[in-house]
mmCIF file of C-alpha atoms in Angstrom:
data_model
loop_
_atom_site.group_PDB
_atom_site.id
_atom_site.type_symbol
_atom_site.label_atom_id
_atom_site.label_comp_id
_atom_site.label_asym_id
_atom_site.label_seq_id
_atom_site.Cartn_x
_atom_site.Cartn_y
_atom_site.Cartn_z
ATOM 1 C CA MET A 197 14.442 -28.761 23.336
ATOM 2 C CA LEU A 198 16.464 -25.819 22.046
ATOM 3 C CA GLN A 199 15.188 -25.806 18.492
ATOM 4 C CA ARG A 200 13.333 -22.597 17.704
ATOM 5 C CA VAL A 201 12.212 -23.227 14.104
ATOM 6 C CA ALA A 202 9.335 -25.675 13.721
ATOM 7 C CA LEU A 203 8.104 -26.846 10.324
ATOM 8 C CA CYS A 204 4.789 -28.641 9.938
ATOM 9 C CA ARG A 205 2.413 -29.626 7.134
ATOM 10 C CA SER A 206 0.101 -26.691 7.773
ATOM 11 C CA ASP A 207 2.976 -24.371 6.777
ATOM 12 C CA ILE A 208 2.932 -25.763 3.224
ATOM 13 C CA ILE A 209 0.843 -24.612 0.245
ATOM 14 C CA CYS A 210 0.561 -27.322 -2.406
ATOM 15 C CA PRO A 211 0.915 -26.159 -6.038
ATOM 16 C CA ILE A 212 -0.997 -28.130 -8.669
ATOM 17 C CA PHE A 213 -1.160 -28.045 -12.473
ATOM 18 C CA VAL A 214 -4.593 -28.826 -13.912
ATOM 19 C CA ARG A 215 -5.307 -29.633 -17.561
ATOM 20 C CA ALA A 216 -8.222 -30.739 -19.717
ATOM 21 C CA GLY A 217 -9.345 -34.329 -20.143
ATOM 22 C CA ARG A 218 -10.201 -37.168 -17.818
ATOM 23 C CA GLY A 219 -7.866 -39.628 -16.131
ATOM 24 C CA GLU A 220 -4.880 -37.504 -17.194
ATOM 25 C CA ARG A 221 -1.668 -37.610 -15.154
ATOM 26 C CA ARG A 222 1.381 -36.481 -17.120
ATOM 27 C CA GLU A 223 4.744 -36.180 -15.417
ATOM 28 C CA VAL A 224 6.706 -32.972 -16.050
ATOM 29 C CA PRO A 225 10.067 -34.106 -17.521
ATOM 30 C CA SER A 226 12.106 -31.415 -15.766
ATOM 31 C CA MET A 227 10.252 -31.917 -12.463
ATOM 32 C CA PRO A 228 10.238 -35.646 -11.688
ATOM 33 C CA GLY A 229 7.409 -36.488 -9.329
ATOM 34 C CA VAL A 230 5.304 -33.470 -10.372
ATOM 35 C CA PHE A 231 2.348 -34.011 -12.707
ATOM 36 C CA GLN A 232 -0.151 -32.186 -14.858
ATOM 37 C CA MET A 233 -3.545 -33.629 -13.887
ATOM 38 C CA SER A 234 -7.071 -33.493 -15.211
ATOM 39 C CA VAL A 235 -9.725 -32.183 -12.817
ATOM 40 C CA ASP A 236 -10.820 -35.639 -11.618
ATOM 41 C CA VAL A 237 -7.258 -36.777 -10.880
ATOM 42 C CA ALA A 238 -6.332 -33.431 -9.324
ATOM 43 C CA LEU A 239 -9.298 -33.633 -6.982
ATOM 44 C CA GLN A 240 -8.248 -37.103 -5.810
ATOM 45 C CA TRP A 241 -4.696 -35.860 -5.238
ATOM 46 C CA LEU A 242 -5.901 -32.840 -3.271
ATOM 47 C CA SER A 243 -8.253 -34.967 -1.184
ATOM 48 C CA ALA A 244 -5.298 -37.118 -0.140
ATOM 49 C CA ARG A 245 -3.309 -34.007 0.822
ATOM 50 C CA ALA A 246 -6.244 -32.667 2.832
ATOM 51 C CA GLU A 247 -6.455 -35.940 4.782
ATOM 52 C CA GLN A 248 -2.733 -35.570 5.547
ATOM 53 C CA GLY A 249 -3.235 -32.123 7.076
ATOM 54 C CA PHE A 250 -2.278 -29.729 4.300
ATOM 55 C CA GLY A 251 -4.511 -26.675 4.358
ATOM 56 C CA ALA A 252 -4.175 -24.869 1.020
ATOM 57 C CA TYR A 253 -3.389 -25.360 -2.648
ATOM 58 C CA LEU A 254 -2.307 -23.057 -5.466
ATOM 59 C CA VAL A 255 -3.716 -23.951 -8.885
ATOM 60 C CA PHE A 256 -2.260 -23.224 -12.327
ATOM 61 C CA GLY A 257 -4.089 -23.922 -15.586
ATOM 62 C CA VAL A 258 -2.406 -25.836 -18.408
ATOM 63 C CA ILE A 259 -3.944 -25.021 -21.779
ATOM 64 C CA GLU A 260 -3.575 -26.794 -25.110
ATOM 65 C CA ARG A 261 -1.542 -24.645 -27.485
ATOM 66 C CA ALA A 262 -4.284 -24.668 -30.100
ATOM 67 C CA ALA A 263 -6.558 -22.878 -27.616
ATOM 68 C CA LYS A 264 -4.089 -20.078 -26.882
ATOM 69 C CA ASP A 265 -4.321 -16.680 -28.556
ATOM 70 C CA GLU A 266 -2.586 -13.309 -28.323
ATOM 71 C CA GLY A 267 -4.991 -12.029 -25.662
ATOM 72 C CA GLY A 268 -5.152 -15.189 -23.546
ATOM 73 C CA SER A 269 -8.934 -15.355 -23.862
ATOM 74 C CA VAL A 270 -9.204 -18.817 -22.246
ATOM 75 C CA ALA A 271 -8.108 -17.201 -18.975
ATOM 76 C CA LEU A 272 -11.469 -15.403 -18.930
ATOM 77 C CA ASP A 273 -13.561 -18.485 -19.716
ATOM 78 C CA GLU A 274 -15.769 -19.254 -16.715
ATOM 79 C CA ASP A 275 -15.586 -22.942 -17.656
ATOM 80 C CA ASN A 276 -11.814 -23.258 -18.026
ATOM 81 C CA VAL A 277 -9.955 -25.988 -16.142
ATOM 82 C CA VAL A 278 -9.128 -23.779 -13.154
ATOM 83 C CA CYS A 279 -12.762 -22.819 -12.611
ATOM 84 C CA ARG A 280 -13.887 -26.432 -13.092
ATOM 85 C CA LEU A 281 -11.458 -27.613 -10.423
ATOM 86 C CA LEU A 282 -12.614 -24.893 -8.022
ATOM 87 C CA ARG A 283 -16.264 -25.846 -8.481
ATOM 88 C CA ALA A 284 -15.511 -29.562 -8.119
ATOM 89 C CA ALA A 285 -13.560 -28.900 -4.910
ATOM 90 C CA GLY A 286 -16.467 -26.829 -3.597
ATOM 91 C CA ASP A 287 -19.005 -29.504 -4.463
ATOM 92 C CA GLN A 288 -16.896 -32.062 -2.609
ATOM 93 C CA LYS A 289 -16.405 -29.651 0.325
ATOM 94 C CA LEU A 290 -12.650 -30.112 0.109
ATOM 95 C CA PRO A 291 -11.239 -28.762 3.412
ATOM 96 C CA MET A 292 -8.434 -26.759 1.786
ATOM 97 C CA ALA A 293 -8.204 -23.065 0.944
ATOM 98 C CA ALA A 294 -8.208 -22.610 -2.838
ATOM 99 C CA ILE A 295 -5.610 -20.113 -4.098
ATOM 100 C CA THR A 296 -5.550 -19.233 -7.800
ATOM 101 C CA ASP A 297 -2.762 -17.754 -9.874
ATOM 102 C CA LEU A 298 -3.857 -14.587 -11.697
ATOM 103 C CA CYS A 299 -1.788 -14.236 -14.848
ATOM 104 C CA PHE A 300 -2.030 -14.684 -18.608
ATOM 105 C CA CYS A 301 1.325 -16.273 -19.468
ATOM 106 C CA GLU A 302 -0.191 -19.791 -19.415
ATOM 107 C CA TYR A 303 -2.946 -18.678 -21.803
ATOM 108 C CA THR A 304 -1.290 -16.402 -24.385
ATOM 109 C CA SER A 305 0.207 -17.702 -27.606
ATOM 110 C CA HIS A 306 3.327 -15.581 -27.025
ATOM 111 C CA GLY A 307 3.808 -16.626 -23.389
ATOM 112 C CA HIS A 308 3.937 -13.122 -21.937
ATOM 113 C CA CYS A 309 1.808 -12.007 -19.010
ATOM 114 C CA GLY A 310 -0.793 -9.985 -20.921
ATOM 115 C CA PRO A 311 -1.664 -8.378 -24.269
ATOM 116 C CA LEU A 312 1.334 -6.865 -26.043
ATOM 117 C CA SER A 313 1.877 -3.433 -27.538
ATOM 118 C CA ALA A 314 1.608 -3.119 -31.330
ATOM 119 C CA ASP A 315 5.345 -3.642 -31.825
ATOM 120 C CA GLY A 316 5.411 -6.560 -29.359
ATOM 121 C CA SER A 317 8.003 -4.904 -27.151
ATOM 122 C CA THR A 318 6.000 -4.502 -23.924
ATOM 123 C CA VAL A 319 2.963 -5.838 -22.103
ATOM 124 C CA LYS A 320 0.097 -3.343 -21.987
ATOM 125 C CA ASN A 321 -0.057 -2.653 -18.252
ATOM 126 C CA ASP A 322 -3.472 -1.026 -17.826
ATOM 127 C CA GLU A 323 -5.258 -3.297 -20.286
ATOM 128 C CA THR A 324 -3.755 -6.342 -18.576
ATOM 129 C CA VAL A 325 -4.871 -5.098 -15.152
ATOM 130 C CA GLU A 326 -8.464 -4.799 -16.386
ATOM 131 C CA LEU A 327 -8.329 -8.388 -17.625
ATOM 132 C CA LEU A 328 -6.836 -9.625 -14.334
ATOM 133 C CA VAL A 329 -9.790 -8.126 -12.476
ATOM 134 C CA ARG A 330 -12.173 -10.109 -14.677
ATOM 135 C CA GLN A 331 -10.125 -13.256 -14.147
ATOM 136 C CA ALA A 332 -10.165 -12.703 -10.368
ATOM 137 C CA ILE A 333 -13.952 -12.321 -10.297
ATOM 138 C CA ASN A 334 -14.370 -15.527 -12.325
ATOM 139 C CA HIS A 335 -12.183 -17.393 -9.860
ATOM 140 C CA ALA A 336 -14.059 -15.953 -6.899
ATOM 141 C CA LYS A 337 -17.387 -17.014 -8.420
ATOM 142 C CA ALA A 338 -16.023 -20.536 -8.887
ATOM 143 C CA GLY A 339 -14.903 -20.775 -5.261
ATOM 144 C CA ALA A 340 -11.421 -19.294 -4.811
ATOM 145 C CA ALA A 341 -10.694 -18.196 -1.247
ATOM 146 C CA VAL A 342 -7.532 -16.336 -2.279
ATOM 147 C CA VAL A 343 -6.396 -14.862 -5.598
ATOM 148 C CA ALA A 344 -2.703 -14.370 -6.270
ATOM 149 C CA PRO A 345 -1.759 -11.832 -8.958
ATOM 150 C CA SER A 346 1.616 -12.907 -10.361
ATOM 151 C CA GLY A 347 2.063 -10.803 -13.505
ATOM 152 C CA MET A 348 3.809 -7.862 -11.773
ATOM 153 C CA MET A 349 1.648 -5.233 -13.487
ATOM 154 C CA ASP A 350 1.581 -1.871 -11.705
ATOM 155 C CA GLY A 351 -1.667 -1.181 -9.840
ATOM 156 C CA THR A 352 -2.956 -4.748 -10.009
ATOM 157 C CA VAL A 353 -3.630 -5.273 -6.305
ATOM 158 C CA GLY A 354 -5.684 -2.112 -5.900
ATOM 159 C CA ALA A 355 -7.721 -2.798 -9.036
ATOM 160 C CA VAL A 356 -8.376 -6.428 -8.057
ATOM 161 C CA ARG A 357 -9.439 -5.402 -4.539
ATOM 162 C CA THR A 358 -11.825 -2.803 -5.921
ATOM 163 C CA GLY A 359 -13.200 -5.214 -8.503
ATOM 164 C CA LEU A 360 -13.738 -8.055 -6.043
ATOM 165 C CA ASP A 361 -15.445 -5.772 -3.538
ATOM 166 C CA ALA A 362 -17.759 -4.324 -6.204
ATOM 167 C CA ALA A 363 -18.695 -7.846 -7.323
ATOM 168 C CA GLY A 364 -19.598 -8.897 -3.777
ATOM 169 C CA PHE A 365 -16.407 -10.817 -2.946
ATOM 170 C CA SER A 366 -14.955 -8.691 -0.184
ATOM 171 C CA ASP A 367 -14.150 -11.893 1.727
ATOM 172 C CA VAL A 368 -11.785 -13.165 -1.006
ATOM 173 C CA SER A 369 -8.200 -12.444 0.042
ATOM 174 C CA ILE A 370 -5.296 -11.279 -2.091
ATOM 175 C CA LEU A 371 -1.865 -12.904 -1.971
ATOM 176 C CA SER A 372 0.368 -10.546 -3.911
ATOM 177 C CA TYR A 373 3.459 -11.736 -5.764
ATOM 178 C CA ALA A 374 4.905 -8.486 -4.450
ATOM 179 C CA VAL A 375 8.564 -9.483 -4.752
ATOM 180 C CA LYS A 376 9.030 -11.592 -7.871
ATOM 181 C CA TYR A 377 12.413 -11.628 -9.546
ATOM 182 C CA ALA A 378 13.251 -12.204 -13.208
ATOM 183 C CA SER A 379 14.872 -15.482 -12.262
ATOM 184 C CA ALA A 380 16.592 -18.330 -14.089
ATOM 185 C CA PHE A 381 15.034 -20.676 -11.532
ATOM 186 C CA TYR A 382 11.605 -20.670 -13.239
ATOM 187 C CA GLY A 383 12.607 -22.840 -16.203
ATOM 188 C CA PRO A 384 11.017 -26.145 -15.135
ATOM 189 C CA PHE A 385 7.759 -24.381 -14.186
ATOM 190 C CA ARG A 386 7.487 -23.077 -17.731
ATOM 191 C CA ASP A 387 7.627 -26.696 -18.901
ATOM 192 C CA ALA A 388 4.922 -27.647 -16.402
ATOM 193 C CA ALA A 389 2.581 -24.779 -17.300
ATOM 194 C CA ASP A 390 3.698 -24.460 -20.957
ATOM 195 C CA SER A 391 4.239 -20.757 -20.332
ATOM 196 C CA ALA A 392 7.711 -19.961 -21.656
ATOM 197 C CA PRO A 393 7.899 -16.676 -23.615
ATOM 198 C CA ALA A 394 7.988 -17.300 -27.360
ATOM 199 C CA PHE A 395 10.449 -14.402 -27.644
ATOM 200 C CA GLY A 396 12.257 -11.987 -25.355
ATOM 201 C CA ASP A 397 12.056 -12.289 -21.592
ATOM 202 C CA ARG A 398 10.216 -10.797 -18.606
ATOM 203 C CA HIS A 399 12.850 -8.411 -17.312
ATOM 204 C CA GLY A 400 10.619 -5.481 -18.260
ATOM 205 C CA TYR A 401 8.075 -6.284 -15.552
ATOM 206 C CA GLN A 402 9.774 -8.645 -13.120
ATOM 207 C CA MET A 403 12.442 -7.474 -10.686
ATOM 208 C CA ASP A 404 16.190 -7.308 -11.289
ATOM 209 C CA PRO A 405 18.058 -9.802 -9.035
ATOM 210 C CA ALA A 406 20.903 -7.300 -8.672
ATOM 211 C CA ARG A 407 18.726 -4.687 -6.964
ATOM 212 C CA ASP A 408 18.854 -4.604 -3.173
ATOM 213 C CA GLU A 409 16.189 -4.921 -0.497
ATOM 214 C CA ARG A 410 15.045 -1.298 -0.803
ATOM 215 C CA GLU A 411 13.204 -1.989 -4.060
ATOM 216 C CA ALA A 412 11.642 -5.122 -2.591
ATOM 217 C CA LEU A 413 10.353 -3.215 0.418
ATOM 218 C CA ARG A 414 8.875 -0.492 -1.791
ATOM 219 C CA GLU A 415 7.005 -3.112 -3.797
ATOM 220 C CA VAL A 416 5.721 -4.812 -0.655
ATOM 221 C CA HIS A 417 4.482 -1.634 0.997
ATOM 222 C CA LEU A 418 2.798 -0.437 -2.205
ATOM 223 C CA ASP A 419 0.851 -3.694 -2.490
ATOM 224 C CA ILE A 420 -0.174 -3.649 1.169
ATOM 225 C CA GLU A 421 -1.394 -0.066 0.791
ATOM 226 C CA GLN A 422 -3.492 -1.231 -2.177
ATOM 227 C CA GLY A 423 -5.107 -4.031 -0.165
ATOM 228 C CA ALA A 424 -2.869 -7.110 -0.229
ATOM 229 C CA ASP A 425 -3.656 -9.447 2.667
ATOM 230 C CA MET A 426 -0.455 -11.461 2.207
ATOM 231 C CA VAL A 427 2.740 -10.927 0.218
ATOM 232 C CA MET A 428 5.088 -13.330 -1.519
ATOM 233 C CA VAL A 429 8.819 -13.517 -2.122
ATOM 234 C CA LYS A 430 9.729 -15.577 -5.192
ATOM 235 C CA PRO A 431 12.081 -17.441 -5.547
ATOM 236 C CA ALA A 432 12.735 -18.375 -1.931
ATOM 237 C CA GLY A 433 16.146 -20.034 -1.567
ATOM 238 C CA PRO A 434 18.334 -17.550 -3.484
ATOM 239 C CA TYR A 435 16.566 -14.593 -1.832
ATOM 240 C CA LEU A 436 16.586 -15.404 1.867
ATOM 241 C CA ASP A 437 18.086 -11.994 2.615
ATOM 242 C CA ILE A 438 15.133 -10.333 0.892
ATOM 243 C CA LEU A 439 12.670 -12.630 2.657
ATOM 244 C CA SER A 440 14.192 -11.728 6.022
ATOM 245 C CA ALA A 441 14.066 -7.990 5.261
ATOM 246 C CA VAL A 442 10.424 -8.225 4.197
ATOM 247 C CA ARG A 443 9.485 -10.159 7.340
ATOM 248 C CA ARG A 444 11.079 -7.505 9.575
ATOM 249 C CA SER A 445 9.342 -4.671 7.720
ATOM 250 C CA ILE A 446 5.671 -5.703 7.685
ATOM 251 C CA ASP A 447 2.949 -7.237 9.843
ATOM 252 C CA VAL A 448 0.955 -9.223 7.255
ATOM 253 C CA PRO A 449 1.708 -12.897 6.508
ATOM 254 C CA VAL A 450 4.707 -13.584 4.270
ATOM 255 C CA VAL A 451 4.684 -16.452 1.786
ATOM 256 C CA ALA A 452 7.830 -17.801 0.110
ATOM 257 C CA TYR A 453 7.795 -19.856 -3.091
ATOM 258 C CA GLN A 454 10.343 -22.669 -3.315
ATOM 259 C CA VAL A 455 10.251 -22.581 -7.099
ATOM 260 C CA SER A 456 10.605 -25.244 -9.756
ATOM 261 C CA GLY A 457 14.330 -24.686 -10.309
ATOM 262 C CA GLU A 458 15.038 -25.166 -6.619
ATOM 263 C CA TYR A 459 13.028 -28.389 -6.704
ATOM 264 C CA ALA A 460 14.716 -29.624 -9.896
ATOM 265 C CA MET A 461 18.221 -29.013 -8.536
ATOM 266 C CA LEU A 462 17.521 -30.922 -5.339
ATOM 267 C CA GLU A 463 16.013 -33.803 -7.303
ATOM 268 C CA ALA A 464 18.874 -33.956 -9.799
ATOM 269 C CA ALA A 465 21.545 -33.906 -7.115
ATOM 270 C CA ALA A 466 19.773 -36.560 -5.039
ATOM 271 C CA ARG A 467 19.171 -38.838 -8.010
ATOM 272 C CA ASN A 468 22.889 -38.669 -8.804
ATOM 273 C CA GLY A 469 23.711 -39.646 -5.233
ATOM 274 C CA TRP A 470 25.383 -36.311 -4.468
ATOM 275 C CA ILE A 471 23.184 -35.315 -1.507
ATOM 276 C CA ASP A 472 20.928 -36.968 1.029
ATOM 277 C CA HIS A 473 17.534 -36.243 -0.527
ATOM 278 C CA ASP A 474 15.260 -36.047 2.505
ATOM 279 C CA ARG A 475 17.735 -34.186 4.697
ATOM 280 C CA ALA A 476 18.473 -31.639 1.959
ATOM 281 C CA VAL A 477 14.778 -31.002 1.296
ATOM 282 C CA LEU A 478 14.045 -30.446 4.982
ATOM 283 C CA GLU A 479 17.118 -28.244 5.439
ATOM 284 C CA SER A 480 16.122 -26.062 2.492
ATOM 285 C CA LEU A 481 12.599 -25.599 3.878
ATOM 286 C CA VAL A 482 13.769 -24.954 7.443
ATOM 287 C CA GLY A 483 16.072 -22.256 6.062
ATOM 288 C CA ILE A 484 13.134 -20.588 4.314
ATOM 289 C CA LYS A 485 11.026 -20.750 7.478
ATOM 290 C CA ARG A 486 13.914 -19.474 9.617
ATOM 291 C CA ALA A 487 14.381 -16.498 7.280
ATOM 292 C CA GLY A 488 10.815 -15.381 7.985
ATOM 293 C CA ALA A 489 8.257 -17.237 5.878
ATOM 294 C CA ASP A 490 4.911 -17.907 7.518
ATOM 295 C CA LEU A 491 3.874 -20.193 4.650
ATOM 296 C CA ILE A 492 5.902 -21.955 1.966
ATOM 297 C CA ILE A 493 4.762 -22.994 -1.495
ATOM 298 C CA SER A 494 6.595 -26.247 -2.209
ATOM 299 C CA TYR A 495 6.273 -29.195 -4.587
ATOM 300 C CA TYR A 496 7.256 -31.615 -1.811
ATOM 301 C CA ALA A 497 3.851 -32.185 -0.198
ATOM 302 C CA GLU A 498 3.832 -35.968 -0.705
ATOM 303 C CA LEU A 499 7.308 -36.306 0.789
ATOM 304 C CA LEU A 500 6.528 -33.909 3.633
ATOM 305 C CA ALA A 501 3.455 -35.929 4.594
ATOM 306 C CA ARG A 502 5.965 -38.579 5.653
ATOM 307 C CA LEU A 503 8.630 -36.310 7.155
ATOM 308 C CA LEU A 504 6.633 -33.624 8.984
ATOM 309 C CA PRO A 505 4.050 -33.562 11.771
ATOM 310 C CA ALA A 506 0.537 -32.398 10.851
#
């Protein structure tokens, strides 16, 4: 009777990794229970989640290395695996909101989030933003309800909003990765999406974990001013203080991403018998919700279908 934090399935956004082929379902070694799936298998998996009461999914494309190039051209292919999944979900009238990741790290041969400068030292910000607008329009045409720019390029949200509106997609929302840290907790995701940098790291365009909430709030307010409908804090668990500060500062919905490293740690500890798996998963998610998240991106949808009310 005195509990004040309620967690339900409709609070959860289901991430999914889609790859080429048919009948494909490949487990990610560093994320047991998480799979790369071909479009047909992914659609079956999403249909099951929809029947269980989950309302949205976030899709990432997994591209064969031979198809990657320095500019990430497959990201702009209107028939890539992400667009094919969106169209298939639309044809089936899947009752879930389709959210797409806007970034180039999964598509570039070097694993960075856009085309590089001549000496390879930095991502070209303005050129990358132009490409993200094209990617966003492709996703909108294929059926995305929400696009989520994750590359942390300056000016992305405003350019994507302008581009979508000009293309006739003013109803497509923007979920900004407004507060995204250069985190060690992304390692397993880079296995899942095959997006690890071939050299260097992403500290030049992701946020420094040692900076305080003031930088996070600046980033959030800038993106809202540019047209973001929702903002994200990523990772979630190690940054609950930031999540709480963001929630107190703004009026738009706040999304928190329980990232791959958080998932992998919980799984490893549970499989070694060191923690109670189900209790620890629920406690971690309740903590994220209590800190201020309206929605949580989590890899635990199948488990939560059993543990949470619809």
